[in-house]
Amino acid sequence: MRHSTSGSTTRAGIRARNRARRFGPRGRAGATAALAVLAVTTAAGCRAEATGSASAARPSSPRATASDDGRSSPPPSPTTPAPPSPSSSPSSSPSPTATASPTPKPDPQGRTLMSNGSQGEQVRELQARLRQIGHFDRSPTGYYGTVTVAAVQSFQGKRGLSRTGRTDTLTWQKLLDMTRRPTATELNPPTTRPVAKPDKRCLTGRVLCISKNSRTLSWMIDGRVLSSMDVRFGSQYTPTREGTFSVQWKSRDHVSTIYDTPMPYAMFFSGGQAVHYSADFAARGYNGASHGCVNVRDRGKIASLFDQVKTGDKVIVY
């Protein structure tokens, strides 16, 4: 419709002008009238086209607005929500005020002097003092482990203190008030475990008194302990025999004919079983076992004992 109307209107105007040239004034008057009619027709056609066209429904472009940084920028599209202003942005909201952590209250029992993992001479003294009043059942080691923790807890519980297992200033002071200064032997006893109460068979004569429970050997004469030392025994497959025996023979630099291993300072008491020094025991401790002999860990002590013991002296293993 738009193309045909425009074309016909143009052709009519051309014919009117030609007519005016040919017929003079009369022709010009007729042409003027024709052009007036043509103008009315053209105006009516534009209104109809504008009513039904998409360009009429399109709003005029709004004027540009200034952005935050001072440059001109168009406003947001009507279909797109405007971005929040900086004042309403979550990131710009004030952060909550940090709450100051409360100052820890001081321990009413004082500062910690020793605790699990500590080691040294003070730990050894602690253990010796606890042993004096029955809270530590073995020889001092100088290492603060789980046994020492339990001993300190026991002491604290009986004295109305918090059972922390740590030796704080108050616990240490109460322990000092209840005990005496340990002797050199108490601090460094001959064995790592307490020596067992001697079997009654060990109370007379010259005896090597050997306890499997305490894993200690005591050299005794007429009920008096002259020296003690740590020992270990055979495994369940090669157990050390128990009973009353005597020293049958001695061999200072003996080598086992069965296992081809050194057995220094050997004192045989039952067949091939003997009391002797063991380098393996000295290196591995109680992680190993003998083939039935009584192993001694301290070479100096067994060397001294070897020189004192005589063939025929009694051996008690219990």
Short mmCIF file of C-alpha atoms in Angstrom, two decimals:
data_model
loop_
_atom_site.label_atom_id
_atom_site.label_comp_id
_atom_site.label_asym_id
_atom_site.label_seq_id
_atom_site.Cartn_x
_atom_site.Cartn_y
_atom_site.Cartn_z
CA MET A 1 0.00 0.00 0.00
CA ARG A 2 2.70 2.54 0.89
CA HIS A 3 4.66 2.05 -2.34
CA SER A 4 1.61 2.23 -4.75
CA THR A 5 0.11 5.37 -3.17
CA SER A 6 3.36 7.27 -3.39
CA GLY A 7 3.88 6.27 -7.03
CA SER A 8 0.39 7.29 -8.23
CA THR A 9 0.64 10.63 -6.43
CA THR A 10 3.88 11.42 -8.20
CA ARG A 11 2.46 10.60 -11.64
CA ALA A 12 -0.58 12.86 -11.08
CA GLY A 13 1.64 15.80 -10.19
CA ILE A 14 3.68 15.36 -13.35
CA ARG A 15 0.52 15.36 -15.50
CA ALA A 16 -0.75 18.53 -13.82
CA ARG A 17 2.46 20.42 -14.52
CA ASN A 18 2.48 19.31 -18.15
CA ARG A 19 -1.12 20.48 -18.56
CA ALA A 20 -0.23 23.91 -17.17
CA ARG A 21 2.52 24.35 -19.69
CA ARG A 22 0.24 23.38 -22.59
CA PHE A 23 -2.91 25.35 -21.72
CA GLY A 24 -1.49 28.52 -20.20
CA PRO A 25 -3.30 30.32 -17.35
CA ARG A 26 -6.31 28.03 -17.50
CA GLY A 27 -4.04 25.09 -17.39
CA ARG A 28 -2.12 26.55 -14.45
CA ALA A 29 -5.34 27.12 -12.53
CA GLY A 30 -6.38 23.57 -13.15
CA ALA A 31 -2.96 22.32 -12.15
CA THR A 32 -3.08 24.33 -8.92
CA ALA A 33 -6.41 22.75 -8.03
CA ALA A 34 -5.05 19.31 -8.83
CA LEU A 35 -2.02 19.87 -6.63
CA ALA A 36 -4.28 20.94 -3.72
CA VAL A 37 -6.25 17.73 -4.00
CA LEU A 38 -2.97 15.82 -4.20
CA ALA A 39 -1.71 17.41 -0.94
CA VAL A 40 -4.89 16.44 0.92
CA THR A 41 -4.65 12.86 -0.34
CA THR A 42 -0.98 12.53 0.64
CA ALA A 43 -1.61 13.85 4.15
CA ALA A 44 -4.43 11.35 4.67
CA GLY A 45 -2.19 8.46 3.57
CA CYS A 46 0.62 9.38 6.10
CA ARG A 47 -1.77 9.40 9.02
CA ALA A 48 -3.04 5.93 8.22
CA GLU A 49 0.43 4.56 7.77
CA ALA A 50 1.67 6.11 11.07
CA THR A 51 -1.26 4.62 13.02
CA GLY A 52 -0.43 1.07 12.06
CA SER A 53 3.41 1.19 11.86
CA ALA A 54 5.93 -0.06 14.40
CA SER A 55 7.94 3.16 14.21
CA ALA A 56 5.06 5.14 15.73
CA ALA A 57 4.96 2.90 18.81
CA ARG A 58 8.70 3.34 19.43
CA PRO A 59 9.29 6.05 22.12
CA SER A 60 11.65 8.86 21.43
CA SER A 61 15.15 8.39 22.85
CA PRO A 62 15.48 10.00 26.27
CA ARG A 63 18.23 12.45 27.00
CA ALA A 64 21.54 11.03 28.25
CA THR A 65 22.28 11.23 32.00
CA ALA A 66 25.55 11.67 33.90
CA SER A 67 27.20 8.60 35.39
CA ASP A 68 29.05 8.39 38.78
CA ASP A 69 32.44 9.01 37.22
CA GLY A 70 31.23 12.26 35.50
CA ARG A 71 30.84 10.89 31.92
CA SER A 72 27.51 10.90 30.10
CA SER A 73 25.84 7.53 29.78
CA PRO A 74 22.37 6.41 28.71
CA PRO A 75 19.85 5.39 31.38
CA PRO A 76 19.18 1.70 31.90
CA SER A 77 16.73 -0.10 29.62
CA PRO A 78 13.11 -0.14 30.95
CA THR A 79 13.19 -3.95 30.95
CA THR A 80 16.45 -4.18 32.96
CA PRO A 81 16.36 -3.40 36.72
CA ALA A 82 18.69 -0.61 37.68
CA PRO A 83 21.79 -1.72 39.65
CA PRO A 84 21.70 -0.94 43.37
CA SER A 85 23.29 2.27 44.43
CA PRO A 86 26.56 2.07 46.42
CA SER A 87 24.73 2.97 49.59
CA SER A 88 22.45 -0.08 49.29
CA SER A 89 25.15 -2.59 48.20
CA PRO A 90 25.68 -5.50 50.69
CA SER A 91 29.44 -5.16 50.33
CA SER A 92 29.32 -1.55 51.50
CA SER A 93 27.28 -2.32 54.61
CA PRO A 94 29.24 -1.73 57.81
CA SER A 95 30.94 -4.86 59.17
CA PRO A 96 29.94 -5.97 62.67
CA THR A 97 32.15 -4.71 65.39
CA ALA A 98 34.67 -7.38 66.48
CA THR A 99 34.10 -8.63 70.00
CA ALA A 100 37.21 -8.53 72.12
CA SER A 101 38.15 -11.99 73.46
CA PRO A 102 37.97 -12.18 77.24
CA THR A 103 41.23 -12.15 79.10
CA PRO A 104 41.97 -15.70 80.33
CA LYS A 105 41.80 -16.11 84.06
CA PRO A 106 45.03 -17.16 85.74
CA ASP A 107 45.25 -20.78 86.88
CA PRO A 108 44.55 -20.82 90.63
CA GLN A 109 47.20 -23.53 90.98
CA GLY A 110 49.87 -21.38 89.36
CA ARG A 111 51.98 -21.78 86.26
CA THR A 112 52.96 -25.20 84.88
CA LEU A 113 56.49 -26.33 85.76
CA MET A 114 56.44 -29.82 84.22
CA SER A 115 53.97 -31.75 82.08
CA ASN A 116 53.69 -34.70 79.71
CA GLY A 117 56.81 -34.78 77.52
CA SER A 118 59.07 -32.90 79.92
CA GLN A 119 62.40 -34.46 80.86
CA GLY A 120 65.41 -33.73 83.01
CA GLU A 121 66.66 -33.78 86.58
CA GLN A 122 63.63 -31.96 87.98
CA VAL A 123 61.38 -34.66 86.54
CA ARG A 124 63.60 -37.29 88.16
CA GLU A 125 63.28 -35.50 91.51
CA LEU A 126 59.50 -35.27 91.06
CA GLN A 127 59.31 -39.03 90.47
CA ALA A 128 61.56 -39.80 93.45
CA ARG A 129 59.46 -37.62 95.77
CA LEU A 130 56.21 -39.16 94.49
CA ARG A 131 57.73 -42.58 95.09
CA GLN A 132 58.53 -41.67 98.71
CA ILE A 133 54.82 -41.23 99.48
CA GLY A 134 53.52 -44.12 97.37
CA HIS A 135 52.30 -42.39 94.20
CA PHE A 136 55.04 -43.63 91.83
CA ASP A 137 55.70 -47.37 91.79
CA ARG A 138 58.93 -47.56 89.79
CA SER A 139 62.40 -46.08 89.67
CA PRO A 140 62.82 -42.49 88.41
CA THR A 141 63.52 -42.21 84.70
CA GLY A 142 63.70 -38.44 84.23
CA TYR A 143 60.96 -38.58 81.58
CA TYR A 144 57.44 -37.23 82.20
CA GLY A 145 55.20 -39.81 80.52
CA THR A 146 51.75 -41.28 81.08
CA VAL A 147 52.82 -43.08 84.27
CA THR A 148 54.05 -39.82 85.78
CA VAL A 149 50.87 -38.03 84.67
CA ALA A 150 48.78 -40.66 86.49
CA ALA A 151 50.99 -40.39 89.59
CA VAL A 152 50.61 -36.59 89.70
CA GLN A 153 46.83 -36.90 89.22
CA SER A 154 46.71 -39.33 92.14
CA PHE A 155 48.65 -36.92 94.34
CA GLN A 156 46.52 -33.94 93.31
CA GLY A 157 43.29 -35.80 93.94
CA LYS A 158 44.25 -36.72 97.49
CA ARG A 159 45.29 -33.13 98.24
CA GLY A 160 42.10 -31.52 96.93
CA LEU A 161 43.74 -30.05 93.83
CA SER A 162 42.54 -30.12 90.25
CA ARG A 163 43.59 -33.45 88.73
CA THR A 164 45.33 -31.95 85.71
CA GLY A 165 48.33 -34.32 85.69
CA ARG A 166 50.56 -31.28 85.22
CA THR A 167 52.99 -30.24 87.93
CA ASP A 168 52.14 -26.61 88.63
CA THR A 169 53.64 -24.36 91.30
CA LEU A 170 51.02 -25.22 93.92
CA THR A 171 51.31 -29.00 93.33
CA TRP A 172 55.10 -28.82 93.45
CA GLN A 173 55.09 -26.82 96.70
CA LYS A 174 52.72 -29.25 98.41
CA LEU A 175 54.92 -32.15 97.31
CA LEU A 176 58.04 -30.43 98.65
CA ASP A 177 56.34 -29.85 102.00
CA MET A 178 55.41 -33.53 102.32
CA THR A 179 58.69 -35.15 101.22
CA ARG A 180 62.41 -34.94 101.82
CA ARG A 181 65.23 -34.34 99.39
CA PRO A 182 65.88 -37.63 97.52
CA THR A 183 69.22 -39.35 97.98
CA ALA A 184 71.54 -40.12 95.08
CA THR A 185 70.41 -43.75 95.15
CA GLU A 186 66.75 -42.70 95.09
CA LEU A 187 67.38 -40.44 92.13
CA ASN A 188 69.50 -42.98 90.25
CA PRO A 189 68.59 -46.43 91.56
CA PRO A 190 70.48 -49.50 90.32
CA THR A 191 67.46 -50.81 88.44
CA THR A 192 64.82 -49.14 86.33
CA ARG A 193 62.07 -50.97 88.21
CA PRO A 194 61.70 -51.35 91.98
CA VAL A 195 63.48 -54.38 93.36
CA ALA A 196 60.98 -56.98 94.50
CA LYS A 197 60.74 -58.15 98.07
CA PRO A 198 63.16 -61.10 98.29
CA ASP A 199 61.82 -64.61 98.27
CA LYS A 200 62.31 -66.25 101.68
CA ARG A 201 64.79 -68.68 100.11
CA CYS A 202 67.07 -65.69 99.43
CA LEU A 203 67.38 -64.64 103.09
CA THR A 204 70.18 -67.01 104.05
CA GLY A 205 73.64 -67.58 102.59
CA ARG A 206 75.14 -66.26 99.37
CA VAL A 207 72.37 -65.97 96.81
CA LEU A 208 71.68 -64.68 93.34
CA CYS A 209 68.02 -63.73 94.01
CA ILE A 210 66.24 -63.34 90.64
CA SER A 211 62.64 -62.08 90.36
CA LYS A 212 60.71 -62.51 87.13
CA ASN A 213 57.98 -60.13 88.32
CA SER A 214 60.24 -57.15 88.95
CA ARG A 215 62.78 -58.27 86.30
CA THR A 216 65.64 -57.65 88.71
CA LEU A 217 68.58 -59.61 90.13
CA SER A 218 69.86 -58.93 93.65
CA TRP A 219 73.14 -60.21 94.96
CA MET A 220 72.49 -61.01 98.63
CA ILE A 221 74.53 -62.32 101.53
CA ASP A 222 72.62 -63.36 104.64
CA GLY A 223 69.55 -61.34 103.75
CA ARG A 224 71.41 -58.12 102.85
CA VAL A 225 71.30 -56.74 99.32
CA LEU A 226 74.77 -55.81 98.07
CA SER A 227 73.84 -54.89 94.51
CA SER A 228 70.90 -55.06 92.11
CA MET A 229 70.56 -54.93 88.34
CA ASP A 230 68.03 -55.17 85.51
CA VAL A 231 67.57 -58.57 83.86
CA ARG A 232 65.40 -60.15 81.19
CA PHE A 233 64.43 -63.75 80.55
CA GLY A 234 63.63 -66.28 77.84
CA SER A 235 60.54 -66.10 75.64
CA GLN A 236 57.49 -68.32 76.00
CA TYR A 237 59.12 -70.78 73.59
CA THR A 238 62.44 -70.86 75.47
CA PRO A 239 61.47 -69.98 79.06
CA THR A 240 63.93 -69.48 81.90
CA ARG A 241 63.55 -72.27 84.44
CA GLU A 242 62.30 -71.42 87.91
CA GLY A 243 63.41 -72.99 91.17
CA THR A 244 66.43 -73.39 93.43
CA PHE A 245 69.78 -73.91 91.71
CA SER A 246 73.46 -73.28 92.26
CA VAL A 247 76.32 -71.89 90.20
CA GLN A 248 77.83 -74.93 88.45
CA TRP A 249 80.65 -73.26 86.56
CA LYS A 250 81.78 -69.84 85.30
CA SER A 251 83.17 -68.63 81.94
CA ARG A 252 84.36 -65.03 81.60
CA ASP A 253 84.52 -64.89 77.77
CA HIS A 254 82.05 -67.58 76.89
CA VAL A 255 80.56 -68.00 73.39
CA SER A 256 77.41 -70.08 72.90
CA THR A 257 78.09 -73.38 71.13
CA ILE A 258 74.43 -73.55 70.04
CA TYR A 259 73.76 -69.99 68.82
CA ASP A 260 77.37 -68.85 68.29
CA THR A 261 76.73 -65.63 70.24
CA PRO A 262 78.94 -64.05 72.94
CA MET A 263 77.94 -64.70 76.59
CA PRO A 264 80.45 -62.61 78.62
CA TYR A 265 80.69 -63.24 82.39
CA ALA A 266 78.55 -66.38 82.18
CA MET A 267 77.60 -68.17 85.41
CA PHE A 268 75.79 -71.41 84.53
CA PHE A 269 73.15 -72.63 86.97
CA SER A 270 70.90 -75.10 85.00
CA GLY A 271 72.35 -76.96 82.01
CA GLY A 272 72.94 -74.39 79.28
CA GLN A 273 71.10 -71.59 81.12
CA ALA A 274 73.31 -68.97 82.73
CA VAL A 275 73.39 -65.44 84.12
CA HIS A 276 75.48 -63.33 81.68
CA TYR A 277 75.89 -59.93 80.05
CA SER A 278 73.85 -59.30 76.87
CA ALA A 279 74.79 -56.60 74.38
CA ASP A 280 71.40 -57.11 72.72
CA PHE A 281 69.63 -56.37 76.00
CA ALA A 282 71.73 -53.23 76.42
CA ALA A 283 70.75 -52.07 72.92
CA ARG A 284 67.11 -53.17 72.63
CA GLY A 285 65.93 -53.39 76.20
CA TYR A 286 62.84 -55.44 76.87
CA ASN A 287 61.88 -55.50 73.19
CA GLY A 288 63.82 -58.77 72.91
CA ALA A 289 64.26 -61.94 74.94
CA SER A 290 66.90 -64.57 75.63
CA HIS A 291 66.94 -68.27 74.75
CA GLY A 292 66.41 -69.14 78.41
CA CYS A 293 69.38 -67.39 80.07
CA VAL A 294 69.17 -64.49 82.52
CA ASN A 295 70.45 -61.48 80.55
CA VAL A 296 72.04 -58.57 82.41
CA ARG A 297 71.97 -55.09 80.82
CA ASP A 298 74.78 -53.35 82.77
CA ARG A 299 78.19 -54.70 81.76
CA GLY A 300 80.01 -53.02 84.66
CA LYS A 301 77.69 -54.52 87.26
CA ILE A 302 77.81 -58.05 85.89
CA ALA A 303 81.62 -57.83 85.65
CA SER A 304 81.81 -56.89 89.34
CA LEU A 305 79.31 -59.59 90.27
CA PHE A 306 81.25 -62.22 88.31
CA ASP A 307 84.29 -61.54 90.47
CA GLN A 308 82.29 -61.92 93.71
CA VAL A 309 80.21 -65.01 92.97
CA LYS A 310 81.77 -68.41 93.61
CA THR A 311 80.98 -71.82 92.21
CA GLY A 312 78.36 -73.40 94.48
CA ASP A 313 76.61 -70.13 95.44
CA LYS A 314 72.83 -70.43 95.45
CA VAL A 315 70.63 -69.23 92.59
CA ILE A 316 66.90 -68.62 93.21
CA VAL A 317 64.66 -67.89 90.22
CA TYR A 318 61.03 -67.10 91.08
#
